[in-house]
PDB file of C-alpha atoms in Angstrom:
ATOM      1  CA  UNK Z 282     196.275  60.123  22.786  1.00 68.00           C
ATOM      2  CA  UNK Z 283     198.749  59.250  20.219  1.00 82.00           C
ATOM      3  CA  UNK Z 284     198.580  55.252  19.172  1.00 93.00           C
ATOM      4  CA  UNK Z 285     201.699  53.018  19.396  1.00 96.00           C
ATOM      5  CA  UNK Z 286     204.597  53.954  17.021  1.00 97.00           C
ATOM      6  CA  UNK Z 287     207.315  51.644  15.781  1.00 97.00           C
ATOM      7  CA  UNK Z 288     210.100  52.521  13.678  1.00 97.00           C
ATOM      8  CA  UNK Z 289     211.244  51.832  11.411  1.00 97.00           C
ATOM      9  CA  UNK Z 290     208.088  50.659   9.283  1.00 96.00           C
ATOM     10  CA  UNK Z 291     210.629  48.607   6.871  1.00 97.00           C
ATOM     11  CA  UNK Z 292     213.789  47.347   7.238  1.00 96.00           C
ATOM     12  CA  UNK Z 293     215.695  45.408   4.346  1.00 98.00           C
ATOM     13  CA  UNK Z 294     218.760  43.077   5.826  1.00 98.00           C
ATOM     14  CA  UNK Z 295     221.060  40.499   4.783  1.00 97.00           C
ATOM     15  CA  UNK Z 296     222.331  37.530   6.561  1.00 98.00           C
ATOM     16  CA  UNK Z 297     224.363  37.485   9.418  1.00 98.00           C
ATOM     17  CA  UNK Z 298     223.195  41.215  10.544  1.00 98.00           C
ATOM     18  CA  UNK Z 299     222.123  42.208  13.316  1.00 98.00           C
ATOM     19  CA  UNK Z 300     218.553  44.636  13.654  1.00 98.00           C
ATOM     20  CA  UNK Z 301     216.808  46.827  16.421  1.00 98.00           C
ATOM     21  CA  UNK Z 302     213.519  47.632  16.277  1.00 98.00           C
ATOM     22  CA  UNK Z 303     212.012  50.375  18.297  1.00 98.00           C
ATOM     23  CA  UNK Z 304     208.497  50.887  20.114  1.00 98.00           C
ATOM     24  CA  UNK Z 305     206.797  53.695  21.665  1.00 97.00           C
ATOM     25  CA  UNK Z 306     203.866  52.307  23.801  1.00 96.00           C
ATOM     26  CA  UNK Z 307     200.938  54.522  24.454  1.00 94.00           C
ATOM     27  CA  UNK Z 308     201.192  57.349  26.700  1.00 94.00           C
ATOM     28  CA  UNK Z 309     201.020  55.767  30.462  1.00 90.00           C
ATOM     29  CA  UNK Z 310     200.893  52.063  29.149  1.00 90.00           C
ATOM     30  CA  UNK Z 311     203.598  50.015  31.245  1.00 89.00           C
ATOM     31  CA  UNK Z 312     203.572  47.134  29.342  1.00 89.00           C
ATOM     32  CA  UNK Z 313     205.193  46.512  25.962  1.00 93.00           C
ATOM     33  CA  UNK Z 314     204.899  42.863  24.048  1.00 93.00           C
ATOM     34  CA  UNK Z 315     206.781  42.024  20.780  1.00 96.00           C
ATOM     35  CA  UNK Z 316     205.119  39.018  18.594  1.00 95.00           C
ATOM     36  CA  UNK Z 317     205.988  37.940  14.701  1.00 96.00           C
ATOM     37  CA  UNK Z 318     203.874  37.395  12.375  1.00 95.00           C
ATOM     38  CA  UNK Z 319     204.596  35.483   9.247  1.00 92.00           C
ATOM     39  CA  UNK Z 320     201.899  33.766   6.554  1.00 85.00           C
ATOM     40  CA  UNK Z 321     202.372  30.435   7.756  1.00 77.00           C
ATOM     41  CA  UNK Z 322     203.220  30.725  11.471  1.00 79.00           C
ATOM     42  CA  UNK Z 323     200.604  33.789  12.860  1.00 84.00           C
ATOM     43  CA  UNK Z 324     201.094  36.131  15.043  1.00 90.00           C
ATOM     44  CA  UNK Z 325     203.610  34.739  17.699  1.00 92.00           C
ATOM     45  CA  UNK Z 326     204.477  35.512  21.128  1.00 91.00           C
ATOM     46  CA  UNK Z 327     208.305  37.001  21.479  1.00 94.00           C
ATOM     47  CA  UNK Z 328     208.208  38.392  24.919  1.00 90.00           C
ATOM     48  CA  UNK Z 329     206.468  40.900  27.135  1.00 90.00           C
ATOM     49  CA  UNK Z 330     208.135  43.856  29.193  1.00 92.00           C
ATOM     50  CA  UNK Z 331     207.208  45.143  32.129  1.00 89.00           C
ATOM     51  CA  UNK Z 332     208.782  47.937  34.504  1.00 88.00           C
ATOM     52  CA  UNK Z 333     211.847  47.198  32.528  1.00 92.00           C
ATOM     53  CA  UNK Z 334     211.905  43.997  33.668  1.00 92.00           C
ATOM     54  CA  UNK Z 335     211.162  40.745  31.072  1.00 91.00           C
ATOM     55  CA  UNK Z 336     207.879  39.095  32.443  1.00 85.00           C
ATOM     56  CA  UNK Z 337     207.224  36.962  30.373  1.00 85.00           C
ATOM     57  CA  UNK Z 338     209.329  35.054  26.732  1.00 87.00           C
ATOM     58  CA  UNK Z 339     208.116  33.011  23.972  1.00 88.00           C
ATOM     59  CA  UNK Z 340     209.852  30.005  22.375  1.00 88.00           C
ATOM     60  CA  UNK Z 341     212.173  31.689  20.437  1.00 93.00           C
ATOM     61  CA  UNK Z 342     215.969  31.305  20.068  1.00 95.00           C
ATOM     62  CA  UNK Z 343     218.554  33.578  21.806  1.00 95.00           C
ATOM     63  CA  UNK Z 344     219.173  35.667  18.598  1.00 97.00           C
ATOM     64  CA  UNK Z 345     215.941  37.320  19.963  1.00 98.00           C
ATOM     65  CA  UNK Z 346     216.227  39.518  22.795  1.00 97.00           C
ATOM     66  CA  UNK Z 347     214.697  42.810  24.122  1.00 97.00           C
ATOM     67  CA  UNK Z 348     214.433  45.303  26.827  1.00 97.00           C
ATOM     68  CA  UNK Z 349     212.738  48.323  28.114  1.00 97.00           C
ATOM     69  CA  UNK Z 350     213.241  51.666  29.341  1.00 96.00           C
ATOM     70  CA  UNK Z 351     211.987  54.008  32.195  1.00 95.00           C
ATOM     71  CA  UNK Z 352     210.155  55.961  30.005  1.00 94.00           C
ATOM     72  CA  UNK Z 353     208.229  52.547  28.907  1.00 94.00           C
ATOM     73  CA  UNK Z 354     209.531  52.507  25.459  1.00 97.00           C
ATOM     74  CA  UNK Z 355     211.139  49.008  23.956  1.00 98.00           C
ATOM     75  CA  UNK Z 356     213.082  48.033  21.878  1.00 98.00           C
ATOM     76  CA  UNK Z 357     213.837  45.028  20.416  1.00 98.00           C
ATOM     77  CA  UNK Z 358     216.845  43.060  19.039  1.00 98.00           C
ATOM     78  CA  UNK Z 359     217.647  40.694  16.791  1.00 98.00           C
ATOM     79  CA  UNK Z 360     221.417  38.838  15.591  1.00 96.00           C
ATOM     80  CA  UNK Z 361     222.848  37.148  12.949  1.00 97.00           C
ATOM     81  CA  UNK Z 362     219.657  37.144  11.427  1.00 98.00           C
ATOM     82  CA  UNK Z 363     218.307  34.293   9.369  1.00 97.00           C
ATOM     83  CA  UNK Z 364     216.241  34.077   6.252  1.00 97.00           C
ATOM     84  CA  UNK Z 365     213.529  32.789   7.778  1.00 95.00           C
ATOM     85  CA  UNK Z 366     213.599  35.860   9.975  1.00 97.00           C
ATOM     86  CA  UNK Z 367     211.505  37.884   7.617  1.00 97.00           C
ATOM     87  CA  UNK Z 368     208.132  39.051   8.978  1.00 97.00           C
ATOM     88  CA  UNK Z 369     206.210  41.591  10.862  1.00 97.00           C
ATOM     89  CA  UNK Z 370     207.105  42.566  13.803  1.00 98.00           C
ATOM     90  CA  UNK Z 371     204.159  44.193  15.878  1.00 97.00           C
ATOM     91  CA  UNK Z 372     204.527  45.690  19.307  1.00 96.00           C
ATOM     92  CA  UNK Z 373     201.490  45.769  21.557  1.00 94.00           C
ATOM     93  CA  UNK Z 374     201.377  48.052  24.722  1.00 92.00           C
ATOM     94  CA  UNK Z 375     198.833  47.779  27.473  1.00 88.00           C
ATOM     95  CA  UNK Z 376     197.581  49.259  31.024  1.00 83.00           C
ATOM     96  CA  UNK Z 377     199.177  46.541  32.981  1.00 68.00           C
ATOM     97  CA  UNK Z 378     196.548  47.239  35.694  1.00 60.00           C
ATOM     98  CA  UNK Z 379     196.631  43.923  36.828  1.00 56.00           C
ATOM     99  CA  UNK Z 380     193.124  43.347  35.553  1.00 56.00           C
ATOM    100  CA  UNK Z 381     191.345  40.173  33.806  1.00 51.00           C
ATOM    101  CA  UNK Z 382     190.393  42.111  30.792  1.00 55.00           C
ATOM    102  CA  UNK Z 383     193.723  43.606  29.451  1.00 71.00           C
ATOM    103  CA  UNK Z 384     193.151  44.957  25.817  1.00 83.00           C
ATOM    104  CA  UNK Z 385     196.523  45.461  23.879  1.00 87.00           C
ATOM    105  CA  UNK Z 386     196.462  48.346  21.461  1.00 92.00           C
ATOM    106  CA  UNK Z 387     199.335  47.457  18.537  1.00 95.00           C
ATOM    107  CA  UNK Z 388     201.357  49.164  16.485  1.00 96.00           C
ATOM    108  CA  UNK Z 389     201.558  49.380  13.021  1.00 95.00           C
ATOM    109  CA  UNK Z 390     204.581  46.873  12.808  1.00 96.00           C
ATOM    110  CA  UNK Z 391     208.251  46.530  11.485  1.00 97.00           C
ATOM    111  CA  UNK Z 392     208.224  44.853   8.322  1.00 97.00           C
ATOM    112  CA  UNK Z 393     211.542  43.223   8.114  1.00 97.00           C
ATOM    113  CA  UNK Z 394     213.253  41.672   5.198  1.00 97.00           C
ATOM    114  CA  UNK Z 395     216.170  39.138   4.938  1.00 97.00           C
ATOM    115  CA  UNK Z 396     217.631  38.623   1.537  1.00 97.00           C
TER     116      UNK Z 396
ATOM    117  CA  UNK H  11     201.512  25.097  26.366  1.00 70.00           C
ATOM    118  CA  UNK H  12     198.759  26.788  24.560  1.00 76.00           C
ATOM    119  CA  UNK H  13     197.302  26.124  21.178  1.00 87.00           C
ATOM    120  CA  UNK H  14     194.057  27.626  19.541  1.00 92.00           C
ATOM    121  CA  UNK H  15     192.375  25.684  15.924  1.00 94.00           C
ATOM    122  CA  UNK H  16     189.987  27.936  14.299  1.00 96.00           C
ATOM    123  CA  UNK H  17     189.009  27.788  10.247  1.00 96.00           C
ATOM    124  CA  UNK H  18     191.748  29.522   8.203  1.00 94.00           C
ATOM    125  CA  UNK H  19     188.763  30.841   6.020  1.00 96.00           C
ATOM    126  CA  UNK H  20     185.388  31.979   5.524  1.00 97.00           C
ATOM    127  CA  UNK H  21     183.200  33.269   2.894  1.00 97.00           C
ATOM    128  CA  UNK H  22     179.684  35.281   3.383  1.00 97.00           C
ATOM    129  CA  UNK H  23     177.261  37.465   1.774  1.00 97.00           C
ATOM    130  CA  UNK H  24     176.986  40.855   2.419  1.00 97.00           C
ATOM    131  CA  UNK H  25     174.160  41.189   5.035  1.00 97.00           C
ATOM    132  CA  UNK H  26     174.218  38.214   6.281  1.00 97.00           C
ATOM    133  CA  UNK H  27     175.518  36.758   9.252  1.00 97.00           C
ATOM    134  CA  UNK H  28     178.972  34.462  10.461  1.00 98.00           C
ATOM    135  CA  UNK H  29     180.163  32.371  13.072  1.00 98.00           C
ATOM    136  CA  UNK H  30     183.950  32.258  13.569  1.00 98.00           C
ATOM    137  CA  UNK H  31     184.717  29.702  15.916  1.00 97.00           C
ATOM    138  CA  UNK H  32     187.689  28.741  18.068  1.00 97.00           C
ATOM    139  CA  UNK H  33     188.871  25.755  20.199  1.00 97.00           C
ATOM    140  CA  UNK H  34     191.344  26.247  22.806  1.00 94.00           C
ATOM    141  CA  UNK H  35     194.085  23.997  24.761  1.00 91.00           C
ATOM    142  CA  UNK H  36     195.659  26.092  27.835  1.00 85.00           C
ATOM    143  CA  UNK H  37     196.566  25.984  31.280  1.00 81.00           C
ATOM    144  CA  UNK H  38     195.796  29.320  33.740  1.00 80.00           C
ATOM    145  CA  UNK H  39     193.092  30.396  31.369  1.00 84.00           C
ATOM    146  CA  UNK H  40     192.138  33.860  32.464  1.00 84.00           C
ATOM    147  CA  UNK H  41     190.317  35.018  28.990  1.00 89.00           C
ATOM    148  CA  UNK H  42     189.445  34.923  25.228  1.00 92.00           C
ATOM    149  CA  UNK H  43     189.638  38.028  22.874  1.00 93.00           C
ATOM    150  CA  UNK H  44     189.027  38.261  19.763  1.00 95.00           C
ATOM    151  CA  UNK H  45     191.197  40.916  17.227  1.00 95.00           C
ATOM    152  CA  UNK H  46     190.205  41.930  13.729  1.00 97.00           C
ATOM    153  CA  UNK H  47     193.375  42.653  11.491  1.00 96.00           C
ATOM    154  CA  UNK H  48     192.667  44.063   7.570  1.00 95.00           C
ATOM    155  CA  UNK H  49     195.356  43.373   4.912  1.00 91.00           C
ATOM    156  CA  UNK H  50     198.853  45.732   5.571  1.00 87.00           C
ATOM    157  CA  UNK H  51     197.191  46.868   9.050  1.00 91.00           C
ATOM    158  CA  UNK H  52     197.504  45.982  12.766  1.00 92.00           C
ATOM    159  CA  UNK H  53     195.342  43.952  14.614  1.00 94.00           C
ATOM    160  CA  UNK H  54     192.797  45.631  16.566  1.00 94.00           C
ATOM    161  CA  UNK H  55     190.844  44.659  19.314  1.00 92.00           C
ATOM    162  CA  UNK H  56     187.057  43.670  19.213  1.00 94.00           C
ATOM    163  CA  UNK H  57     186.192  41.744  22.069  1.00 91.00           C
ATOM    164  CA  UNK H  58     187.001  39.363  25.619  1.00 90.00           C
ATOM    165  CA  UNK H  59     185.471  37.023  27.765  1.00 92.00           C
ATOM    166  CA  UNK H  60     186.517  35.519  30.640  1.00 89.00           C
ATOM    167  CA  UNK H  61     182.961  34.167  32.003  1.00 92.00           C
ATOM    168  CA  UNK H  62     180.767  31.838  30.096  1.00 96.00           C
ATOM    169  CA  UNK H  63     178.381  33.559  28.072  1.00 96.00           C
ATOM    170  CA  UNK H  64     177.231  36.051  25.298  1.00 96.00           C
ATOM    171  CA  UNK H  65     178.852  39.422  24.837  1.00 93.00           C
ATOM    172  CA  UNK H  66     177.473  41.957  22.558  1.00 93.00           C
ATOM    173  CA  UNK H  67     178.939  44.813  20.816  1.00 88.00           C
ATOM    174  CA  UNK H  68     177.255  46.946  18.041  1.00 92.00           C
ATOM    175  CA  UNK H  69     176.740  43.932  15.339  1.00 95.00           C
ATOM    176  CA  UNK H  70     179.556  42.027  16.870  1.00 96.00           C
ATOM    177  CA  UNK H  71     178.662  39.384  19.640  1.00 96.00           C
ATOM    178  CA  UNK H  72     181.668  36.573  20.978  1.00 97.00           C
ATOM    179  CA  UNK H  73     180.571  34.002  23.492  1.00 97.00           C
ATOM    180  CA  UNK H  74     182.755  31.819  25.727  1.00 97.00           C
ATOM    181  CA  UNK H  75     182.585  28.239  26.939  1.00 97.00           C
ATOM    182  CA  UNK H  76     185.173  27.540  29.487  1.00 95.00           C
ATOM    183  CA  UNK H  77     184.076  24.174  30.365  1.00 95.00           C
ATOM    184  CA  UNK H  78     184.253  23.139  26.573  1.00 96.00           C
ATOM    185  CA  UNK H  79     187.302  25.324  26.114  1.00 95.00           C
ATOM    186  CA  UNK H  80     185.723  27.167  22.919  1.00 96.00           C
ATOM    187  CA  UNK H  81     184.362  30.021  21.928  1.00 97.00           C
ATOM    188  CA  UNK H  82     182.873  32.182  18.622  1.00 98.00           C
ATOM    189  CA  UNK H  83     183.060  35.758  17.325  1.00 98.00           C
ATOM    190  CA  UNK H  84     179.643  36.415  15.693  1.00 98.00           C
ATOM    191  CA  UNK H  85     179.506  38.895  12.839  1.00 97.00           C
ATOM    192  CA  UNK H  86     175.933  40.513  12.083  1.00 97.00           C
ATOM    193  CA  UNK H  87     174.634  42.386   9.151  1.00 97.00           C
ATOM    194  CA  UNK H  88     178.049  41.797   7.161  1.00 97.00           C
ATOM    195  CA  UNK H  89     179.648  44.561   5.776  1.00 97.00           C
ATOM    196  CA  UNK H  90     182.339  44.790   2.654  1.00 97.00           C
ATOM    197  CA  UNK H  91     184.592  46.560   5.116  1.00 96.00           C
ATOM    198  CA  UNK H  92     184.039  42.992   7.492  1.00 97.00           C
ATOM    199  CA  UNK H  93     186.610  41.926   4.910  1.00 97.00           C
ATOM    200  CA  UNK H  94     189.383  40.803   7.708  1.00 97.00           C
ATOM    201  CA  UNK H  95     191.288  38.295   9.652  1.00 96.00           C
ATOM    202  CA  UNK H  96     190.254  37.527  12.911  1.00 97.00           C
ATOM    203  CA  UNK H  97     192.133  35.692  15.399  1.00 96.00           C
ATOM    204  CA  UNK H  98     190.946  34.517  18.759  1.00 96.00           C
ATOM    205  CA  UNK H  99     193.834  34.780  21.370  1.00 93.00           C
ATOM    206  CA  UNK H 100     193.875  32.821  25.149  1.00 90.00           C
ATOM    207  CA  UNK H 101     195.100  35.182  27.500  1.00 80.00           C
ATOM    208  CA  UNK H 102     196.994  32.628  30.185  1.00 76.00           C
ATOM    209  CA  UNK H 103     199.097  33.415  33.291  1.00 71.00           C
ATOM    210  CA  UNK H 104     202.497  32.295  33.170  1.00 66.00           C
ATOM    211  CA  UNK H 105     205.228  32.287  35.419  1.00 61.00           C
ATOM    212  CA  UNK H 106     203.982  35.704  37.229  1.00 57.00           C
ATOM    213  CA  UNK H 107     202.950  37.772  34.216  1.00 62.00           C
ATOM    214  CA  UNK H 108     200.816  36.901  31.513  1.00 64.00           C
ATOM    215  CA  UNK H 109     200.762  36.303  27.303  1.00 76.00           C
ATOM    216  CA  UNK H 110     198.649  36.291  24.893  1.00 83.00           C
ATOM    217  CA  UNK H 111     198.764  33.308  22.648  1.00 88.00           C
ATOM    218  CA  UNK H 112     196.694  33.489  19.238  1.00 91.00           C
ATOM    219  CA  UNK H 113     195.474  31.425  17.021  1.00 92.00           C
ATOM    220  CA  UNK H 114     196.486  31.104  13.059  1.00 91.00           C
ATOM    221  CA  UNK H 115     193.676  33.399  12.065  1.00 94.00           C
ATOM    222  CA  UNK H 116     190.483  33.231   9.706  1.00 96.00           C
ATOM    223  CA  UNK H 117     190.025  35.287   7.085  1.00 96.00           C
ATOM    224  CA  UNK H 118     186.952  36.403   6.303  1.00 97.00           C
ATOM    225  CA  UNK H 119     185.712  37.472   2.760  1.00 97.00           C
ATOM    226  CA  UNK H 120     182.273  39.338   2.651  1.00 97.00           C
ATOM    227  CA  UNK H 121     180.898  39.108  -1.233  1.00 96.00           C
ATOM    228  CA  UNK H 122     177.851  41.176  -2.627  1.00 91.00           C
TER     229      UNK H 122
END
């Protein structure tokens, strides 16, 4: 099975522009999350997709949205983008079998850069 | 909310073997995983627990206090390519769906 792919792999931006990132979850994965990591904050939660459908968003401003497709793919949006915008942004898909144990498989991330 | 504290670094001899712990605050705790991440790659999962208890898995073992709200990833027989962060990560239901919340990571150097 072919691994999560997210394009583009690097992105270079200015101020005030707007980006969308794209994800292709694994084949038959329903769920898609988005997180950011940066050096000095982690890896944080941006939101999680489901069945088109946002189940679940982290604490992050508007400028931040998403949304999913039928096909389970994701993409990801972000406007007027800030400085402090630049990071890596990974996309995780899982089985959204309802289970406990619900490993997330991630992509090899957006690397994003605001000058 | 959630929020995780484990040690931002660790250093160990090749062979040898490390404890990474972690210390959680959450509410709707269903589990704990643990995800290994090398430099310029994407984090990849190792382990979960959602009972108390030891898991083991090849030289990697992570155990799980949910009464203390902590747990540790063990690493056995070190290896150069153990050279990694690892983050734990509380797995929490929210507001019908769930998120996974992680920690700042550790970074772990293995030296000869």
């Amino acid at each position: 099975k072919a691994g999560v792919t997210q394009t583009p792999r690097y992105l270079i931006k200015t101020r005030g522009q707007q980006v969308t990132l794209s994800c292709s979850p694994i084949s038959g994965h329903r769920s898609v999350s988005w997180y950011q990591q940066t050096p000095g904050q982690g890896l944080q939660f941006l939101f999680e997709y489901f069945s088109e459908t946002q189940r679940n968003k982290g604490n992050f401003p508007g400028r931040f949205s998403g949304r999913q497709f039928s096909n389970s793919r994701s993409e990801m949006n972000v406007s007027t983008l800030e400085l402090g915008d630049s990071a890596l942004y990974l996309c995780a898909s899982s089985l959204a079998s309802n289970r406990a144990q619900e490993t997330q498989y991630f992509g090899p991330g957006t690397r994003l850069l605001v000058l | 909310g959630q929020s995780l504290e484990q040690p931002s670094e660790v250093t160990a001899v090749e062979g040898a073997i490390v404890q990474i712990n972690c210390t959680y605050q959450t509410s709707g705790f269903y589990g704990l995983s643990w995800y290994q991440q090398h430099d310029g790659g994407a984090p990849t999962f190792l382990s979960y627990n959602a009972l108390d208890g030891l898991e083991e898995t090849g030289r990697f073992s992570s155990f799980l206090s949910r009464s203390d709200s902590y747990g540790y990833l063990l690493l056995q027989e070190l290896q150069m390519k153990d050279s990694a962060s690892y983050f734990c990560a509380v797995r929490a239901i929210t507001g019908g769906g769930n998120k996974l919340t992680f920690g700042t990571g550790t970074q772990l150097k293995v030296e000869l």
